[in-house]
mmCIF file of C-alpha atoms in Angstrom:
data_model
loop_
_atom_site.group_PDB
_atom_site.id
_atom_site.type_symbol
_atom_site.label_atom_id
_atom_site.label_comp_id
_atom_site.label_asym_id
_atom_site.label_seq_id
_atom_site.Cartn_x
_atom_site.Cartn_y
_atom_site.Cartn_z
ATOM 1 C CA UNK A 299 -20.273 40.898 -48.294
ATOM 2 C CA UNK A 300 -24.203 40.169 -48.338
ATOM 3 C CA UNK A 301 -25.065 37.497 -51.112
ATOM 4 C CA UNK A 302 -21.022 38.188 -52.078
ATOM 5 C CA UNK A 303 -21.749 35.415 -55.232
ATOM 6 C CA UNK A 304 -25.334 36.707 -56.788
ATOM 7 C CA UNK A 305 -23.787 40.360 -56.850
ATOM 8 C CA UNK A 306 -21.060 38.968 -58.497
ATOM 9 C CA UNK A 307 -22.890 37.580 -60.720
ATOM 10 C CA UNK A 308 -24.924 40.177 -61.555
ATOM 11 C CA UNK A 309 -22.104 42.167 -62.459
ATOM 12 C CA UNK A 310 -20.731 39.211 -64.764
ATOM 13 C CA UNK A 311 -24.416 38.845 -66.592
ATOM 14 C CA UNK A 312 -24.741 42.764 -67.007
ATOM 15 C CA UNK A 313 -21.601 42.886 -69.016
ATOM 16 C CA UNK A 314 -22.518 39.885 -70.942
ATOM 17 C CA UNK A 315 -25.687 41.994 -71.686
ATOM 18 C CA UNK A 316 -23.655 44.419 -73.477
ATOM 19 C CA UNK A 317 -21.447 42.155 -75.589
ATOM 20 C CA UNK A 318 -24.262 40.387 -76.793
ATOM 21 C CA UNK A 319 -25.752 43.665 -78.157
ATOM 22 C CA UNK A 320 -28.908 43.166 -76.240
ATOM 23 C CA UNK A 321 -28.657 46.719 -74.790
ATOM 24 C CA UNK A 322 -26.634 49.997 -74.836
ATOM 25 C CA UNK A 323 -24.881 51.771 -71.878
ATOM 26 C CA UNK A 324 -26.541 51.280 -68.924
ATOM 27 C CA UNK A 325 -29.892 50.480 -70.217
ATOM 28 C CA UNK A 326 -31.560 47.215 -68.996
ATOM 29 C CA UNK A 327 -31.120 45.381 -65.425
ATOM 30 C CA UNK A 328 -30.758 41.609 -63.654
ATOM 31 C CA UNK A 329 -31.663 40.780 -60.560
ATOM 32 C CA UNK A 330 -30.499 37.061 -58.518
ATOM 33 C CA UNK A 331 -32.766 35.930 -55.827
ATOM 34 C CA UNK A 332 -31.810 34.429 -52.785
ATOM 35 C CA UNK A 333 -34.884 32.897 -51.671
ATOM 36 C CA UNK A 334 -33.332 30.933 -48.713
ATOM 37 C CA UNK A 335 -32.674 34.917 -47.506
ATOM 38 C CA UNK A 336 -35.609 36.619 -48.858
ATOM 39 C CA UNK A 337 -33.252 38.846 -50.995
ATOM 40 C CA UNK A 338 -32.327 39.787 -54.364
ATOM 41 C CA UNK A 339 -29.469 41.242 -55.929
ATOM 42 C CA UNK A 340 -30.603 44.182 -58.016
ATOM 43 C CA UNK A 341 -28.100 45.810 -60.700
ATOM 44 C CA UNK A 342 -27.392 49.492 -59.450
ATOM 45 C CA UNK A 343 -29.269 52.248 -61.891
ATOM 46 C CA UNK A 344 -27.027 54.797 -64.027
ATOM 47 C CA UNK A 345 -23.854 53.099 -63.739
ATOM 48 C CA UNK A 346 -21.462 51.769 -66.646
ATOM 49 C CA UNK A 347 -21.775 48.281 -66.503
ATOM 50 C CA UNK A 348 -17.974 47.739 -67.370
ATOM 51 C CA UNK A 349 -17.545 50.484 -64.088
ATOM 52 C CA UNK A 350 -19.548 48.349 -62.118
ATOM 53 C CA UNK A 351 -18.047 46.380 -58.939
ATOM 54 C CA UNK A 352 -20.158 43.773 -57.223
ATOM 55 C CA UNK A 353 -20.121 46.055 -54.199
ATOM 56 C CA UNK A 354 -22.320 48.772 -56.432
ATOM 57 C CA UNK A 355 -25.126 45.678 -56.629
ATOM 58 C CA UNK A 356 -28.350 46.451 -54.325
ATOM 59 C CA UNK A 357 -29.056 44.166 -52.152
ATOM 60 C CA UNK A 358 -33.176 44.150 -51.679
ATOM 61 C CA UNK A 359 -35.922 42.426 -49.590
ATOM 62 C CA UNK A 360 -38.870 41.034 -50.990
ATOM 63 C CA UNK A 361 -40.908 44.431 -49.412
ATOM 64 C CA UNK A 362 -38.491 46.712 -51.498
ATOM 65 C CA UNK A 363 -36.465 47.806 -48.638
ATOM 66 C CA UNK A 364 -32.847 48.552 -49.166
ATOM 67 C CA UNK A 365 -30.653 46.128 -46.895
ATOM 68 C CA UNK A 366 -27.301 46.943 -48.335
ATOM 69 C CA UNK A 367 -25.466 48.568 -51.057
ATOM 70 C CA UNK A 368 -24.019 52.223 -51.138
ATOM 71 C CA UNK A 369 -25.993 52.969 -54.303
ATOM 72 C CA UNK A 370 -29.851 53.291 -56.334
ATOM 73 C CA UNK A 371 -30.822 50.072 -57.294
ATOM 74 C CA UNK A 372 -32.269 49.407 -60.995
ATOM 75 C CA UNK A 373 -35.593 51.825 -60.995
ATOM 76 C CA UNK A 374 -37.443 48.701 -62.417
ATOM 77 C CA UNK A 375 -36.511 46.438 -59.431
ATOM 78 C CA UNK A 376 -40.132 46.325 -58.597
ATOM 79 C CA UNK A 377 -40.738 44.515 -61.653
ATOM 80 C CA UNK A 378 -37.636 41.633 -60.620
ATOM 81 C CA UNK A 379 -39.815 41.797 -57.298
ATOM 82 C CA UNK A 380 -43.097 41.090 -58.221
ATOM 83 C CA UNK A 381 -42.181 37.989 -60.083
ATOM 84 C CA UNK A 382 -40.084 36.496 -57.126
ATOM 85 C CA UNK A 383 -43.153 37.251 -55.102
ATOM 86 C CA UNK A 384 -45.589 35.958 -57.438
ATOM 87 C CA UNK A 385 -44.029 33.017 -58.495
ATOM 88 C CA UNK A 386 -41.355 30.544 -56.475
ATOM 89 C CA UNK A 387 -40.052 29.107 -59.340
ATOM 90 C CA UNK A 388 -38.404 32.052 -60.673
ATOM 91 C CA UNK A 389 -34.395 32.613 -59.464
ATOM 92 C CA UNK A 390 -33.267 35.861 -61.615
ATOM 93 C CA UNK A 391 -34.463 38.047 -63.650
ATOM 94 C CA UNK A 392 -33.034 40.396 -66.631
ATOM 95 C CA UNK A 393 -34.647 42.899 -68.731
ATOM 96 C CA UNK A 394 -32.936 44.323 -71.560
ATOM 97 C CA UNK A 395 -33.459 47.331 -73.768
ATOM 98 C CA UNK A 396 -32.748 45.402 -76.919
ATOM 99 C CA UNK A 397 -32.091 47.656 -80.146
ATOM 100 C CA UNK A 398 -33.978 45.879 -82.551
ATOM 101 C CA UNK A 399 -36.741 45.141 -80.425
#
């Protein structure tokens, strides 16, 4: 599988997004750069977190084109994409949906 250990790890940050209360559901997103590949791992949108197998993570290039994954990707991955563009000292990104925020 196509950057098999950052989807993983997406998967494994999402849920720890949840039991730390920083968001509900499946509000919020994280994305891993590869930047030896050019790609990121993008969490998928509208799925459970806790439902969520590292084969549902989006794999993205840095243009925004899909290059594998079966499902949407986050609809804010342009904002995880603008920063690895923008700046190369950045490796992941998440954005939560924090309740008392």
């Amino acid at each position: 599988m196509l950057l098999q250990k950052e989807r993983e790890d997406v998967v494994k940050y999402c849920r720890k997004m949840i039991t730390a209360g920083l968001t509900k559901g499946t509000g919020g997103n994280i994305s891993i750069l590869s930047r030896e590949r050019g790609l990121m791992a993008v969490s998928p949108s509208g799925i459970d977190y806790f439902e969520t197998a590292a084969d549902d993570v989006v794999v993205m290039d840095l243009n925004g084109e899909i290059i594998d994954g079966k499902r949407k990707p986050s609809s804010e991955y342009e904002l995880h994409r603008i920063f690895y563009v923008r700046r190369d000292d950045i490796a992941a990104g998440v954005h939560t949906h924090s309740v008392y925020s």
